[in-house]
Amino acid sequence: MGDVRILSRRMVRPEPTSLRPLEPETIHLTPWDLKNITVEHIQKGILLPKPPTTGGHVDVERLASSFAGAIGRFYPYAGRLVVAVAPQSQSLIISLRCSGEGAEFIHAMAPAVTIADVTASPVVPRVVSSFFPLDRLLGVDAAAGSRPVLAAQVTELADGVFIAVSMNHGIADGTTFWQLFNTWSELSRAGAGDNVINSMPLPVFDRSFLGSCCAVPIPLPFGKLGDVVGQRVHLFPPVQECFIHFSAASVKELKAKANAEMSGSGTGSTISSLQALLAHLWRAVCRARQLSPDQETAYIVLVGFRGRVGGIPASYAGNAVGNATAKSTAGDIVGKGLGWAAWLLNRAVASCDEASTRDKLASWPQEPSFNCLPGFVAAVPTGTFTGSSPRFDVYGNDFGWGAPVAVRSGSGNKVDGKVTVYAGRAGGGSMALEVCLAPEALARLVADGEFMSATSTVE
């Protein structure tokens, strides 16, 4: 389909602002941060048309300048992860040093790749992974090699532009990722001058919401950095990705069906649109994997803690997410109906209340555990895992010449059962799912009439 050629790469330092302290500071990582240093980077990007007013040429300097403006606001992300030995022990402390060394900015070209190559088929082409920097790196690798924790790549296609960002998951979650992306696009759209007023709320890096339940920095009981990762998985079982769209009407219908099925159960729970959609997928994946009725299956969803745990600002910059797990047998997931599967997801999310969340924060330093998607697949090969959120503003990222036509993610954390959810391009409650499954299971999923009857062909 065509190679991606790197034209230039540079370190972009944060634009000077009054927000940045005069002396470099150190941000100590929370349990939510540290749990994610063992996963690959958050990699998301948008596909845009070519700028019509510049003859199709991208103003790379303008993009680099507005990127500097964005990281001026998110100045810690121009820093580096550092490792220190805790005093009087053999423990390690991993922190984010706000050194201002810069984020990487890459300009690339893929002149043989078109917008249609990326969007025409539900199956995501392999070339998309080449649009993303910091590929196949774990978060902890930044500390081992003094690598940047943030990078952007602008790839010019034959008839479009792909703008991608890779961010170390040990320092931020999806909410912070898209706040930075939204800030960058707004500054680019406005011209990125010193007097530009950005409508995005300023990021909050203060960790005081932890209170007395979890003191930072947290010493990790390891002799060396490699022990944190353990056995590194270099070769993943092959998966194939597809991008599936659901109209607002279809999502509304799934939600109504799920709630109607549970209306006489006495549960008193209202199933959300996302829970209904994921339950629809869960049932179809069980069929696609041809699970026997007695096989256990699990669905893990990421739950955001902003608004769920007191004291966390909406614009808090860092990780504020955790896992909620629903389990059952494949026979019950398929046989008991959409509403029952959605109710299991609903109960799993509801269990993540403030008291239990703070208890987990307080106990984590004594028995630290780390997220590992290959480990999840090995432990629960019949499981499914969903990250991201349809609440993130993806299609509002107009860099100054038009709205995105599509969103895609990089190869990071792509394992069998990984699902990423986005808002649909049409808005109004429409959604899209990026699904990774073993090739033979994915082929059965897209041939499943019950599942595909709810989908839309509109990007």
Short mmCIF file of N, CA and C in Angstrom, two decimals, residues 376-459:
data_model
loop_
_atom_site.label_atom_id
_atom_site.label_comp_id
_atom_site.label_asym_id
_atom_site.label_seq_id
_atom_site.Cartn_x
_atom_site.Cartn_y
_atom_site.Cartn_z
N PHE A 376 -3.22 -10.42 30.61
CA PHE A 376 -4.68 -10.55 30.68
C PHE A 376 -5.16 -11.59 29.68
N VAL A 377 -4.63 -11.56 28.46
CA VAL A 377 -5.04 -12.52 27.44
C VAL A 377 -4.65 -13.94 27.85
N ALA A 378 -3.44 -14.07 28.42
CA ALA A 378 -2.99 -15.40 28.85
C ALA A 378 -3.86 -15.94 29.99
N ALA A 379 -4.26 -15.04 30.91
CA ALA A 379 -5.06 -15.47 32.05
C ALA A 379 -6.51 -15.72 31.68
N VAL A 380 -7.05 -14.88 30.80
CA VAL A 380 -8.45 -15.00 30.40
C VAL A 380 -8.53 -14.95 28.87
N PRO A 381 -8.18 -16.04 28.19
CA PRO A 381 -8.17 -16.02 26.72
C PRO A 381 -9.54 -15.81 26.11
N THR A 382 -10.58 -15.94 26.92
CA THR A 382 -11.94 -15.71 26.42
C THR A 382 -12.45 -14.32 26.80
N GLY A 383 -11.55 -13.44 27.24
CA GLY A 383 -11.96 -12.13 27.74
C GLY A 383 -11.96 -11.06 26.66
N THR A 384 -12.60 -9.95 27.01
CA THR A 384 -12.65 -8.75 26.16
C THR A 384 -12.35 -7.55 27.05
N PHE A 385 -11.67 -6.56 26.49
CA PHE A 385 -11.21 -5.40 27.26
C PHE A 385 -11.50 -4.13 26.48
N THR A 386 -12.21 -3.19 27.09
CA THR A 386 -12.55 -1.95 26.39
C THR A 386 -11.98 -0.74 27.11
N GLY A 387 -11.29 0.12 26.34
CA GLY A 387 -10.78 1.38 26.84
C GLY A 387 -11.34 2.53 26.03
N SER A 388 -10.94 3.74 26.41
CA SER A 388 -11.38 4.98 25.77
C SER A 388 -12.84 5.29 26.15
N SER A 389 -13.41 6.31 25.52
CA SER A 389 -14.75 6.75 25.90
C SER A 389 -15.39 7.50 24.73
N PRO A 390 -16.71 7.33 24.55
CA PRO A 390 -17.41 8.10 23.51
C PRO A 390 -17.58 9.57 23.90
N ARG A 391 -17.18 9.91 25.12
CA ARG A 391 -17.30 11.31 25.55
C ARG A 391 -16.11 12.16 25.10
N PHE A 392 -15.05 11.53 24.67
CA PHE A 392 -13.88 12.30 24.24
C PHE A 392 -14.19 13.05 22.94
N ASP A 393 -13.72 14.28 22.88
CA ASP A 393 -13.95 15.11 21.69
C ASP A 393 -12.90 14.78 20.63
N VAL A 394 -13.25 13.91 19.73
CA VAL A 394 -12.33 13.49 18.66
C VAL A 394 -12.55 14.33 17.40
N TYR A 395 -13.80 14.47 16.99
CA TYR A 395 -14.09 15.10 15.71
C TYR A 395 -14.13 16.63 15.78
N GLY A 396 -13.91 17.19 16.97
CA GLY A 396 -13.77 18.64 17.08
C GLY A 396 -12.36 19.13 16.82
N ASN A 397 -11.45 18.21 16.50
CA ASN A 397 -10.04 18.58 16.30
C ASN A 397 -9.77 19.08 14.89
N ASP A 398 -10.27 20.28 14.64
CA ASP A 398 -10.01 20.99 13.38
C ASP A 398 -8.74 21.81 13.58
N PHE A 399 -7.70 21.51 12.81
CA PHE A 399 -6.43 22.21 12.94
C PHE A 399 -6.37 23.49 12.11
N GLY A 400 -7.46 23.84 11.48
CA GLY A 400 -7.50 25.09 10.74
C GLY A 400 -7.93 24.94 9.30
N TRP A 401 -8.20 23.71 8.87
CA TRP A 401 -8.63 23.54 7.47
C TRP A 401 -9.73 22.49 7.32
N GLY A 402 -10.40 22.14 8.41
CA GLY A 402 -11.51 21.22 8.30
C GLY A 402 -11.51 20.16 9.38
N ALA A 403 -12.69 19.59 9.61
CA ALA A 403 -12.86 18.59 10.66
C ALA A 403 -12.30 17.24 10.21
N PRO A 404 -11.95 16.39 11.16
CA PRO A 404 -11.46 15.05 10.81
C PRO A 404 -12.51 14.23 10.07
N VAL A 405 -12.03 13.34 9.21
CA VAL A 405 -12.94 12.43 8.52
C VAL A 405 -12.91 11.05 9.18
N ALA A 406 -11.92 10.78 10.02
CA ALA A 406 -11.81 9.48 10.67
C ALA A 406 -10.85 9.57 11.83
N VAL A 407 -10.93 8.59 12.72
CA VAL A 407 -9.98 8.43 13.82
C VAL A 407 -9.50 6.99 13.80
N ARG A 408 -8.22 6.80 14.12
CA ARG A 408 -7.66 5.46 14.20
C ARG A 408 -6.62 5.42 15.33
N SER A 409 -6.31 4.24 15.79
CA SER A 409 -5.29 4.09 16.84
C SER A 409 -4.10 3.32 16.30
N GLY A 410 -2.98 3.41 17.04
CA GLY A 410 -1.76 2.74 16.62
C GLY A 410 -1.74 1.29 17.07
N SER A 411 -0.59 0.67 16.94
CA SER A 411 -0.48 -0.75 17.24
C SER A 411 -0.31 -1.04 18.73
N GLY A 412 -0.13 0.01 19.54
CA GLY A 412 0.09 -0.18 20.97
C GLY A 412 -1.07 -0.90 21.64
N ASN A 413 -0.73 -1.91 22.43
CA ASN A 413 -1.71 -2.65 23.24
C ASN A 413 -2.75 -3.40 22.42
N LYS A 414 -2.43 -3.70 21.18
CA LYS A 414 -3.38 -4.44 20.33
C LYS A 414 -3.22 -5.94 20.58
N VAL A 415 -4.12 -6.48 21.37
CA VAL A 415 -4.12 -7.90 21.68
C VAL A 415 -5.52 -8.44 21.41
N ASP A 416 -5.63 -9.75 21.38
CA ASP A 416 -6.90 -10.41 21.11
C ASP A 416 -7.92 -10.03 22.19
N GLY A 417 -9.01 -9.40 21.76
CA GLY A 417 -10.05 -8.98 22.69
C GLY A 417 -10.03 -7.52 23.05
N LYS A 418 -9.05 -6.76 22.55
CA LYS A 418 -8.97 -5.32 22.86
C LYS A 418 -9.96 -4.56 21.98
N VAL A 419 -10.75 -3.71 22.61
CA VAL A 419 -11.76 -2.90 21.92
C VAL A 419 -11.61 -1.45 22.35
N THR A 420 -11.60 -0.55 21.39
CA THR A 420 -11.54 0.88 21.67
C THR A 420 -12.85 1.51 21.21
N VAL A 421 -13.44 2.34 22.06
CA VAL A 421 -14.71 2.97 21.74
C VAL A 421 -14.50 4.45 21.48
N TYR A 422 -15.21 4.95 20.46
CA TYR A 422 -15.16 6.37 20.10
C TYR A 422 -16.58 6.89 19.90
N ALA A 423 -16.71 8.21 19.99
CA ALA A 423 -17.94 8.84 19.51
C ALA A 423 -17.99 8.68 18.00
N GLY A 424 -19.18 8.58 17.45
CA GLY A 424 -19.33 8.50 16.01
C GLY A 424 -19.14 9.87 15.37
N ARG A 425 -18.72 9.86 14.12
CA ARG A 425 -18.49 11.13 13.42
C ARG A 425 -19.78 11.94 13.29
N ALA A 426 -20.91 11.25 13.18
CA ALA A 426 -22.19 11.94 13.00
C ALA A 426 -22.68 12.60 14.28
N GLY A 427 -22.08 12.26 15.43
CA GLY A 427 -22.50 12.84 16.70
C GLY A 427 -23.87 12.33 17.12
N GLY A 428 -24.49 13.03 18.05
CA GLY A 428 -25.86 12.72 18.46
C GLY A 428 -26.03 11.41 19.18
N GLY A 429 -24.95 10.81 19.67
CA GLY A 429 -25.05 9.53 20.35
C GLY A 429 -24.58 8.36 19.52
N SER A 430 -24.15 8.62 18.28
CA SER A 430 -23.57 7.54 17.47
C SER A 430 -22.22 7.15 18.06
N MET A 431 -21.80 5.91 17.82
CA MET A 431 -20.54 5.41 18.37
C MET A 431 -19.83 4.54 17.35
N ALA A 432 -18.55 4.30 17.59
CA ALA A 432 -17.75 3.41 16.76
C ALA A 432 -16.88 2.55 17.66
N LEU A 433 -16.66 1.32 17.24
CA LEU A 433 -15.81 0.39 17.97
C LEU A 433 -14.67 -0.08 17.08
N GLU A 434 -13.47 -0.02 17.61
CA GLU A 434 -12.31 -0.60 16.94
C GLU A 434 -12.02 -1.92 17.66
N VAL A 435 -12.23 -3.03 16.97
CA VAL A 435 -12.21 -4.35 17.57
C VAL A 435 -11.00 -5.14 17.08
N CYS A 436 -10.24 -5.72 18.02
CA CYS A 436 -9.10 -6.58 17.69
C CYS A 436 -9.40 -8.00 18.13
N LEU A 437 -9.36 -8.92 17.19
CA LEU A 437 -9.60 -10.33 17.47
C LEU A 437 -8.67 -11.18 16.63
N ALA A 438 -8.54 -12.45 17.01
CA ALA A 438 -7.85 -13.39 16.14
C ALA A 438 -8.53 -13.38 14.78
N PRO A 439 -7.76 -13.48 13.68
CA PRO A 439 -8.35 -13.32 12.33
C PRO A 439 -9.58 -14.17 12.07
N GLU A 440 -9.55 -15.44 12.48
CA GLU A 440 -10.70 -16.30 12.19
C GLU A 440 -11.93 -15.89 12.99
N ALA A 441 -11.71 -15.39 14.23
CA ALA A 441 -12.84 -14.93 15.03
C ALA A 441 -13.40 -13.63 14.48
N LEU A 442 -12.53 -12.74 14.02
CA LEU A 442 -13.01 -11.48 13.45
C LEU A 442 -13.82 -11.74 12.19
N ALA A 443 -13.40 -12.70 11.38
CA ALA A 443 -14.16 -13.03 10.17
C ALA A 443 -15.57 -13.50 10.53
N ARG A 444 -15.68 -14.27 11.61
CA ARG A 444 -17.01 -14.73 12.03
C ARG A 444 -17.82 -13.58 12.62
N LEU A 445 -17.14 -12.64 13.30
CA LEU A 445 -17.86 -11.50 13.88
C LEU A 445 -18.54 -10.67 12.80
N VAL A 446 -17.80 -10.32 11.76
CA VAL A 446 -18.36 -9.45 10.72
C VAL A 446 -19.35 -10.19 9.82
N ALA A 447 -19.41 -11.53 9.97
CA ALA A 447 -20.41 -12.31 9.23
C ALA A 447 -21.61 -12.66 10.10
N ASP A 448 -21.61 -12.18 11.35
CA ASP A 448 -22.68 -12.47 12.30
C ASP A 448 -23.85 -11.53 12.02
N GLY A 449 -24.93 -12.08 11.48
CA GLY A 449 -26.06 -11.25 11.08
C GLY A 449 -26.69 -10.49 12.22
N GLU A 450 -26.83 -11.12 13.39
CA GLU A 450 -27.44 -10.46 14.54
C GLU A 450 -26.61 -9.26 14.98
N PHE A 451 -25.29 -9.44 15.01
CA PHE A 451 -24.42 -8.33 15.42
C PHE A 451 -24.40 -7.23 14.37
N MET A 452 -24.18 -7.59 13.13
CA MET A 452 -23.99 -6.59 12.08
C MET A 452 -25.28 -5.85 11.73
N SER A 453 -26.44 -6.40 12.11
CA SER A 453 -27.70 -5.71 11.80
C SER A 453 -27.82 -4.38 12.52
N ALA A 454 -27.03 -4.21 13.59
CA ALA A 454 -27.08 -2.94 14.34
C ALA A 454 -26.04 -1.94 13.84
N THR A 455 -25.19 -2.34 12.90
CA THR A 455 -24.10 -1.46 12.48
C THR A 455 -24.50 -0.55 11.33
N SER A 456 -23.64 0.43 11.09
CA SER A 456 -23.84 1.40 10.02
C SER A 456 -22.63 1.38 9.12
N THR A 457 -22.83 1.72 7.85
CA THR A 457 -21.71 1.78 6.92
C THR A 457 -21.08 3.16 6.88
N VAL A 458 -21.65 4.12 7.60
CA VAL A 458 -21.16 5.51 7.56
C VAL A 458 -19.96 5.66 8.48
N GLU A 459 -18.86 6.23 7.96
CA GLU A 459 -17.65 6.51 8.77
C GLU A 459 -17.98 7.60 9.77
#
